mmCIF file of C-alpha atoms and ligand atoms in Angstrom:
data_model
loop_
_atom_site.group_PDB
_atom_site.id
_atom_site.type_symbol
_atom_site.label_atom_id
_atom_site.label_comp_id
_atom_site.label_asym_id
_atom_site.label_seq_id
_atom_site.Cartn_x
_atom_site.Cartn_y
_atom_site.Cartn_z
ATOM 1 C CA UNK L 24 0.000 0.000 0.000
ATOM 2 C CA UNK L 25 1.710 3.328 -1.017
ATOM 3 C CA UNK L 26 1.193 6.391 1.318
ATOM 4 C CA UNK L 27 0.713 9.595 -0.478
ATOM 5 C CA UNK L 28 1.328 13.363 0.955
ATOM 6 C CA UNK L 29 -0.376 16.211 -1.212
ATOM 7 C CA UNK L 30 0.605 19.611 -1.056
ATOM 8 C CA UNK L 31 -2.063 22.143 -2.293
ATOM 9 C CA UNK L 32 -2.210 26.069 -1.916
ATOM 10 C CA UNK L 33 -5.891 26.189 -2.606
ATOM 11 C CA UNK L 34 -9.417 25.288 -3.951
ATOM 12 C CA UNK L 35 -8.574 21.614 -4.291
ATOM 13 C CA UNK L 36 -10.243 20.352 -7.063
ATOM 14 C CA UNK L 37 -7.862 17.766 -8.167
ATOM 15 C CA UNK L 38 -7.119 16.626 -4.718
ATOM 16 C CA UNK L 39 -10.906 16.042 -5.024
ATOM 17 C CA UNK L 40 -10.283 14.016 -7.891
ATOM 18 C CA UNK L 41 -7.481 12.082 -6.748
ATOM 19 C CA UNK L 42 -9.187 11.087 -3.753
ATOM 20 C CA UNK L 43 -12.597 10.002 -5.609
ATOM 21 C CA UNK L 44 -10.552 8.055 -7.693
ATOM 22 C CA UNK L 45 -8.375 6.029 -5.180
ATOM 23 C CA UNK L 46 -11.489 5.193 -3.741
ATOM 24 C CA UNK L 47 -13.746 4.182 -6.707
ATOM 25 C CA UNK L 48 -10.842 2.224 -8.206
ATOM 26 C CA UNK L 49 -9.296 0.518 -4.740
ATOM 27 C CA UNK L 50 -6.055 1.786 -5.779
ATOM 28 C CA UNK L 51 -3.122 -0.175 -3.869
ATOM 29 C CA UNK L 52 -2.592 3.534 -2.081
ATOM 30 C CA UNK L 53 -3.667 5.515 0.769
ATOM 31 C CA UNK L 54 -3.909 9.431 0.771
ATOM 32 C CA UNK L 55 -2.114 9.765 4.385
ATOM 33 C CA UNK L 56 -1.773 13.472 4.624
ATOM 34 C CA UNK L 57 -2.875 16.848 2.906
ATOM 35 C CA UNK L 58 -0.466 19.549 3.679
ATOM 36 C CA UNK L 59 -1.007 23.330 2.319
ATOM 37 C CA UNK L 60 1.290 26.523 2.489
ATOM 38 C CA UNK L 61 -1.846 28.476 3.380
ATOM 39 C CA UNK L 62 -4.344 28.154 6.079
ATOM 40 C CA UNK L 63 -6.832 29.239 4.549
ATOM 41 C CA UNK L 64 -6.882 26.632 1.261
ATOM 42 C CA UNK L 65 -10.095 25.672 0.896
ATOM 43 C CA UNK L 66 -8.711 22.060 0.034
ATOM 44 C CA UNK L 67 -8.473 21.868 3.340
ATOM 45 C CA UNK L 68 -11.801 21.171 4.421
ATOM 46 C CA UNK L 69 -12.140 18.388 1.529
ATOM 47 C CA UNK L 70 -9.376 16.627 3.249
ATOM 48 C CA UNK L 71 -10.818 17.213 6.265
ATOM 49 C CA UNK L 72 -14.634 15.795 5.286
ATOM 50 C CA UNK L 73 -12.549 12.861 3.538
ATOM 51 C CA UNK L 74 -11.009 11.936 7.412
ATOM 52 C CA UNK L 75 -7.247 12.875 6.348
ATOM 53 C CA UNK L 76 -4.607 14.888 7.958
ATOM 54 C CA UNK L 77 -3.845 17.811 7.695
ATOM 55 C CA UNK L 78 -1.488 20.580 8.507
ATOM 56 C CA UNK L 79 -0.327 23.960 7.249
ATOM 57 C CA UNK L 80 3.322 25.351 7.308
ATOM 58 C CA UNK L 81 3.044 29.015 6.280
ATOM 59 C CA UNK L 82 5.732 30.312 3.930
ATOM 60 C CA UNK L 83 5.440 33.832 5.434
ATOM 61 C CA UNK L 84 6.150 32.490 8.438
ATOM 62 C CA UNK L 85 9.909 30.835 7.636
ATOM 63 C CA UNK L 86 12.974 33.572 7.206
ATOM 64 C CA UNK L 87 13.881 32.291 3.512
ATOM 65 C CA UNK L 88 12.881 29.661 0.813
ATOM 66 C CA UNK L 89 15.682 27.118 2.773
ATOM 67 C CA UNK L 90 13.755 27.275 6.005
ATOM 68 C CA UNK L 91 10.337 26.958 4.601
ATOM 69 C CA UNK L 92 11.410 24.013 2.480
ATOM 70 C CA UNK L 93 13.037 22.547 5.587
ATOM 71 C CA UNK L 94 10.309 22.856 7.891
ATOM 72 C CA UNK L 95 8.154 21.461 4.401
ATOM 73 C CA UNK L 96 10.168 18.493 4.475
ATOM 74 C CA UNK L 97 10.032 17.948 7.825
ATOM 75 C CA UNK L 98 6.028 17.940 8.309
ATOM 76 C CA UNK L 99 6.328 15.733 4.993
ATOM 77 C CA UNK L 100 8.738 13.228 6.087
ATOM 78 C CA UNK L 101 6.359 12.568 9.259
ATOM 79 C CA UNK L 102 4.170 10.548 7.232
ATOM 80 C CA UNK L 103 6.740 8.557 5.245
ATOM 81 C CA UNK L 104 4.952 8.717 2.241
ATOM 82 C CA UNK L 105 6.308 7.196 -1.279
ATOM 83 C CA UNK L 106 4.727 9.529 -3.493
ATOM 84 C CA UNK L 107 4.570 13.421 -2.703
ATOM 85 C CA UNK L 108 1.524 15.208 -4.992
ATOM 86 C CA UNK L 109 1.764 19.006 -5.783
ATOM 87 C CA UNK L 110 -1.909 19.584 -6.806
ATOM 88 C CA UNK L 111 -2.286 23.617 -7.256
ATOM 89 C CA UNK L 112 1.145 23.890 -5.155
ATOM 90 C CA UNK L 113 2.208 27.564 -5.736
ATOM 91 C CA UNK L 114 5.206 28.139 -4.332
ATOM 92 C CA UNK L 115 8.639 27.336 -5.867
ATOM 93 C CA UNK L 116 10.913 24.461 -3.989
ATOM 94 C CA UNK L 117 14.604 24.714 -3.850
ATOM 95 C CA UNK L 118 17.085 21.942 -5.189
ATOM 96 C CA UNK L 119 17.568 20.510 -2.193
ATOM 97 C CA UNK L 120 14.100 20.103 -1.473
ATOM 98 C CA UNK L 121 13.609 18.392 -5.095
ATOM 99 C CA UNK L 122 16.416 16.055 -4.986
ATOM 100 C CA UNK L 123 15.104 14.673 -1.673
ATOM 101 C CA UNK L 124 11.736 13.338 -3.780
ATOM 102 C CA UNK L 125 13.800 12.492 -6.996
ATOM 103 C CA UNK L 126 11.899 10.182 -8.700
ATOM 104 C CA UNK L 127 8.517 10.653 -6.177
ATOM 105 C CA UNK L 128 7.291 13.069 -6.319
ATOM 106 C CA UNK L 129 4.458 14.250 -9.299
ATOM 107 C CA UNK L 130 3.283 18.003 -10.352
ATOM 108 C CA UNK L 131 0.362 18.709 -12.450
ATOM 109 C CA UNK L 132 0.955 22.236 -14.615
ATOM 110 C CA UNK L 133 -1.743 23.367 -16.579
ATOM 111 C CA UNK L 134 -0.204 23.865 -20.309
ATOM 112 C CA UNK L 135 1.178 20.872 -22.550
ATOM 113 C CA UNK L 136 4.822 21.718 -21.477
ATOM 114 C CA UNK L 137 7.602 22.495 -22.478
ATOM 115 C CA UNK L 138 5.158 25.330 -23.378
ATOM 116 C CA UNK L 139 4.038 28.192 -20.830
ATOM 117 C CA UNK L 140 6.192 27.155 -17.761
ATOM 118 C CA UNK L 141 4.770 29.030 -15.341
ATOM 119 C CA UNK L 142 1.834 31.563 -14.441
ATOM 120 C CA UNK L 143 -1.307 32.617 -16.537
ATOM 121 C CA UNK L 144 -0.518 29.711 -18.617
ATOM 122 C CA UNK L 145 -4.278 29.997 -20.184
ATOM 123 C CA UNK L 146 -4.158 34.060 -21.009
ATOM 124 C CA UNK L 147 -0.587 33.228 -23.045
ATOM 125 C CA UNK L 148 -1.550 30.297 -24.712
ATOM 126 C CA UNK L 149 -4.362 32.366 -26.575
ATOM 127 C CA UNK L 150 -2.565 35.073 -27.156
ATOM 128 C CA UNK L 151 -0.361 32.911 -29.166
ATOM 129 C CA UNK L 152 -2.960 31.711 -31.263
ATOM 130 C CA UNK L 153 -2.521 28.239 -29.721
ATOM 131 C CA UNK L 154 -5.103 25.791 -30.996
ATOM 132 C CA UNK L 155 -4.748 23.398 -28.997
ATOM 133 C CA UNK L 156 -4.064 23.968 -24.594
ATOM 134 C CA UNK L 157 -3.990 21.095 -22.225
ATOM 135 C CA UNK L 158 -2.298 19.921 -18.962
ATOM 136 C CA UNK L 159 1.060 18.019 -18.174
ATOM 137 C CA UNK L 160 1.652 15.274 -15.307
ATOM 138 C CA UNK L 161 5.114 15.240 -14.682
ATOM 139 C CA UNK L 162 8.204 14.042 -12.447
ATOM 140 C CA UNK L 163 9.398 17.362 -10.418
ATOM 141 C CA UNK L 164 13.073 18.189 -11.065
ATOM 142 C CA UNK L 165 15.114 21.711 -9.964
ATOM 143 C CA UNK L 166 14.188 23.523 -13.340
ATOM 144 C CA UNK L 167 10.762 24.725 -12.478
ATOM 145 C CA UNK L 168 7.739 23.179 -14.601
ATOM 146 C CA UNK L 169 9.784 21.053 -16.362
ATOM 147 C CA UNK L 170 11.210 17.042 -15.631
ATOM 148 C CA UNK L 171 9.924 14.113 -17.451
ATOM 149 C CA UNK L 172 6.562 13.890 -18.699
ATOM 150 C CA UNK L 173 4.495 11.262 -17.354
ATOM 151 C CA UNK L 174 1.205 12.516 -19.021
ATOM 152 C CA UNK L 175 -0.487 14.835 -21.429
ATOM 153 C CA UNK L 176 -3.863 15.907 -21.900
ATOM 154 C CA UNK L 177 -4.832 17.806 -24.880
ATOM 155 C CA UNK L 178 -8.107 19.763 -25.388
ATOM 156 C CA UNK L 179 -9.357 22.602 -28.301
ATOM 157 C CA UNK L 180 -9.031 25.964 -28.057
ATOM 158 C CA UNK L 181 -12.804 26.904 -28.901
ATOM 159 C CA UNK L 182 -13.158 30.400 -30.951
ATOM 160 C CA UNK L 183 -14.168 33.336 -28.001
ATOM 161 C CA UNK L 184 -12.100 31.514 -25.408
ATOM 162 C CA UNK L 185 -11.365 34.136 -22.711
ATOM 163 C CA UNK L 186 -8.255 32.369 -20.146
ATOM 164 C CA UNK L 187 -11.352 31.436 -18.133
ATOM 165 C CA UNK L 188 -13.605 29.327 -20.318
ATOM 166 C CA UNK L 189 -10.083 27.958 -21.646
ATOM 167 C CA UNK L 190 -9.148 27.294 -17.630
ATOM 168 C CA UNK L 191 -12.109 25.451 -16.856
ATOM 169 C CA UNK L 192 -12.225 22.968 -19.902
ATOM 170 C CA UNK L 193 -8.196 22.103 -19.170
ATOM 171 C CA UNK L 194 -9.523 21.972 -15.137
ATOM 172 C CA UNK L 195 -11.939 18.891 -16.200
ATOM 173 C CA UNK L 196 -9.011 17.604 -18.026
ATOM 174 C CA UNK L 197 -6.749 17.490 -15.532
ATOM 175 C CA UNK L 198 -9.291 15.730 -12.830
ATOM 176 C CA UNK L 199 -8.815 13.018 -15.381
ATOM 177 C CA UNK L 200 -5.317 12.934 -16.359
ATOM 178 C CA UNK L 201 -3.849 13.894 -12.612
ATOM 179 C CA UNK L 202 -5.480 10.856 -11.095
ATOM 180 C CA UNK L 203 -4.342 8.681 -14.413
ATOM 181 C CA UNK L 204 -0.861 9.410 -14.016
ATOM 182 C CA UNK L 205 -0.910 8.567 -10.497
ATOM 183 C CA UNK L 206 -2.626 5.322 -10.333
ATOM 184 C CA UNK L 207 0.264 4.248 -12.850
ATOM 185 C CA UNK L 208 2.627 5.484 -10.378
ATOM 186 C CA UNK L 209 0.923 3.727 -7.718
ATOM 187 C CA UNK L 210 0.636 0.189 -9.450
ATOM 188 C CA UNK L 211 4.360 0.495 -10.698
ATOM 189 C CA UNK L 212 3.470 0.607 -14.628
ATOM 190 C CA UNK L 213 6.268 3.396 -14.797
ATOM 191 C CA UNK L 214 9.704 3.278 -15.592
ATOM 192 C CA UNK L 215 12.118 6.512 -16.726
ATOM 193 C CA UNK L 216 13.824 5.376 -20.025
ATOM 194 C CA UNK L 217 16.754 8.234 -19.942
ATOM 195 C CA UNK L 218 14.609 11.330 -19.635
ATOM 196 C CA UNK L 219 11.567 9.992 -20.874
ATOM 197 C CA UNK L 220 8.881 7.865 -19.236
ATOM 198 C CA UNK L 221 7.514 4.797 -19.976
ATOM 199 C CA UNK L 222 4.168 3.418 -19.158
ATOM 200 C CA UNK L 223 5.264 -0.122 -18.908
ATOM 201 C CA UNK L 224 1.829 -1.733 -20.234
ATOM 202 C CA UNK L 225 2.009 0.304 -23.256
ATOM 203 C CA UNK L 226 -0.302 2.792 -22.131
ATOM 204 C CA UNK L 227 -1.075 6.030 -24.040
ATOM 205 C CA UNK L 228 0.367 8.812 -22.052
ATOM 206 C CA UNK L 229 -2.027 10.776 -23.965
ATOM 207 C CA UNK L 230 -5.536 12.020 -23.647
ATOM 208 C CA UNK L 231 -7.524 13.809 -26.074
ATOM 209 C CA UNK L 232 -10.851 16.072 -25.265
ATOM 210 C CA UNK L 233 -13.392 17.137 -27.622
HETATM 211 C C1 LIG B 139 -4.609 23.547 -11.418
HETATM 212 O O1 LIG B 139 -5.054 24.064 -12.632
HETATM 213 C C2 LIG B 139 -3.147 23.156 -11.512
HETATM 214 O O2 LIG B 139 -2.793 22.640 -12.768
HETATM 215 C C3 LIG B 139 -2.469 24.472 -11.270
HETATM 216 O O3 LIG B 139 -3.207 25.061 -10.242
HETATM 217 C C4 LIG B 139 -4.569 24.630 -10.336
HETATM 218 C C5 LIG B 139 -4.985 24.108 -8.987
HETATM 219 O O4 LIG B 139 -6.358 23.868 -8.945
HETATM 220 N N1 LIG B 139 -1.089 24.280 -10.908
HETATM 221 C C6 LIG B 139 -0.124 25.093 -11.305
HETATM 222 O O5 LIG B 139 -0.296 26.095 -11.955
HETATM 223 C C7 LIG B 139 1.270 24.670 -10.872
HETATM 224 N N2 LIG B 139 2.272 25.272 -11.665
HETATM 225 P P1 LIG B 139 -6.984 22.983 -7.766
HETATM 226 O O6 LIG B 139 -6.485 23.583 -6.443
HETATM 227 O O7 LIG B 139 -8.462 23.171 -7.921
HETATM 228 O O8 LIG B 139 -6.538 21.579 -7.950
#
C-alpha cells in the first residue's frame, strides 16, 4: 500500500479528484496526509470531510525559501509517504528540497509543457494563437515546470475563449489525467527510459478532449 502526501495552496479540485478516484478504483494507495502553504486553502476542508490529515506550514512564516522548504520536508517526512503530490502547489521548492523526492514526487501544470512554464498559462496560450491547450503530469526536477513527462492531456481551443472558459475545460481535463498518471505510479506501470517515461503496459500517455 503506497502512502501519499499532497501539497495544495488552494481550492482543491484535483485533490478532489485524486481522492474520488483512489477510492472508486481501490487503488493499492492511501492518501495519508494533505499539507497546504496556506491556512486558509479551501482544500483543506475536503481533506478534512474525507477523514485525512492535515497541517499547514506558512511560507510567510519561515525567514527564507531554505527554512520553509526545511520545515516542508520535515512535516512531509512525518508521514513517510512514497509519493509526494503538488496539486495547485504555488510556491517554488529549492534543489535541495527536489532532490530529496527524486523520482517521487508528481506536479500537475496546466499547459502541454515544455510550453508556458509558469503563471497565466491559459491568457498566453491564446494570445499565441494556440489551438490546442492542455495539462502536463510530470516528475518534479530543480528547473521549475519542467522534468519528465508522465502525461499529457490535450483539449481545443474553442473560438471566443477568454483564459477562463479555456481554464475550466483544461480543469476537467486534468481531474482526469492527474489521477491517471498517479494510479500508474501507484501500481508500478512506470519506468524513466533516460529522460523519458515509460508506461510499462504500453499505455497512451495521452488524452484527447473534444
Ligand atoms: C490547477 O489548474 C493546476 O494545474 C495548477 O493550479 C490549479 C490548482 O487547482 N497548478 C499550477 O499552476 C502549478 N504550476 P486545484 O487547487 O483546484 O486543484
Amino acid at each position: 500500500m503506497k502512502r501519499i502526501v499532497i501539497l495544495i495552496s488552494g481550492r482543491g479540485s484535483n485533490l478532489e479528484a485524486l481522492l474520488r478516484r483512489c477510492a472508486d478504483e481501490a487503488w493499492p494507495a492511501r492518501v495519508v496526509a494533505v499539507l497546504s502553504n496556506k491556512a486558509d486553502a479551501a482544500g483543506l476542508a475536503v481533506a478534512t470531510a474525507a477523514g485525512i490529515p492535515t497541517a499547514v506550514v506558512d511560507h510567510r512564516q519561515h525567514a527564507d525559501r531554505g527554512a520553509f522548504d526545511t520545515a516542508l520536508a520535515e512535516a512531509i517526512d512525518a508521514f513517510s509517504p512514497d509519493l509526494v503530490l503538488l496539486s495547485g502547489f504555488m510556491r517554488i521548492l529549492g534543489d535541495a528540497f527536489v532532490q530529496r523526492y527524486a523520482g517521487r514526487m508528481l506536479n500537475v501544470h496546466p499547459s502541454l509543457l515544455p510550453a508556458f512554464t509558469g503563471l497565466h498559462t491559459h491568457r498566453r496560450a491564446l494570445e499565441a494563437g494556440c489551438q490546442v491547450a492542455g495539462a502536463t503530469v510530470h516528475f518534479v526536477t530543480p528547473a521549475l515546470d519542467h522534468g519528465p513527462i508522465v502525461a499529457q492531456a490535450v483539449v481545443p481551443v474553442q473560438a471566443g475563449d477568454s483564459p477562463e472558459s479555456l481554464a475550466a475545460r483544461v480543469l476537467a481535463a486534468e481531474h482526469v489525467l492527474y489521477p491517471t498518471a498517479v494510479r500508474w505510479f501507484v501500481q508500478d506501470q512506470l519506468c524513466l527510459d533516460g529522460g523519458r517515461v515509460v508506461h510499462t503496459a504500453g499505455a497512451a500517455q495521452s488524452l484527447f478532449f473534444a
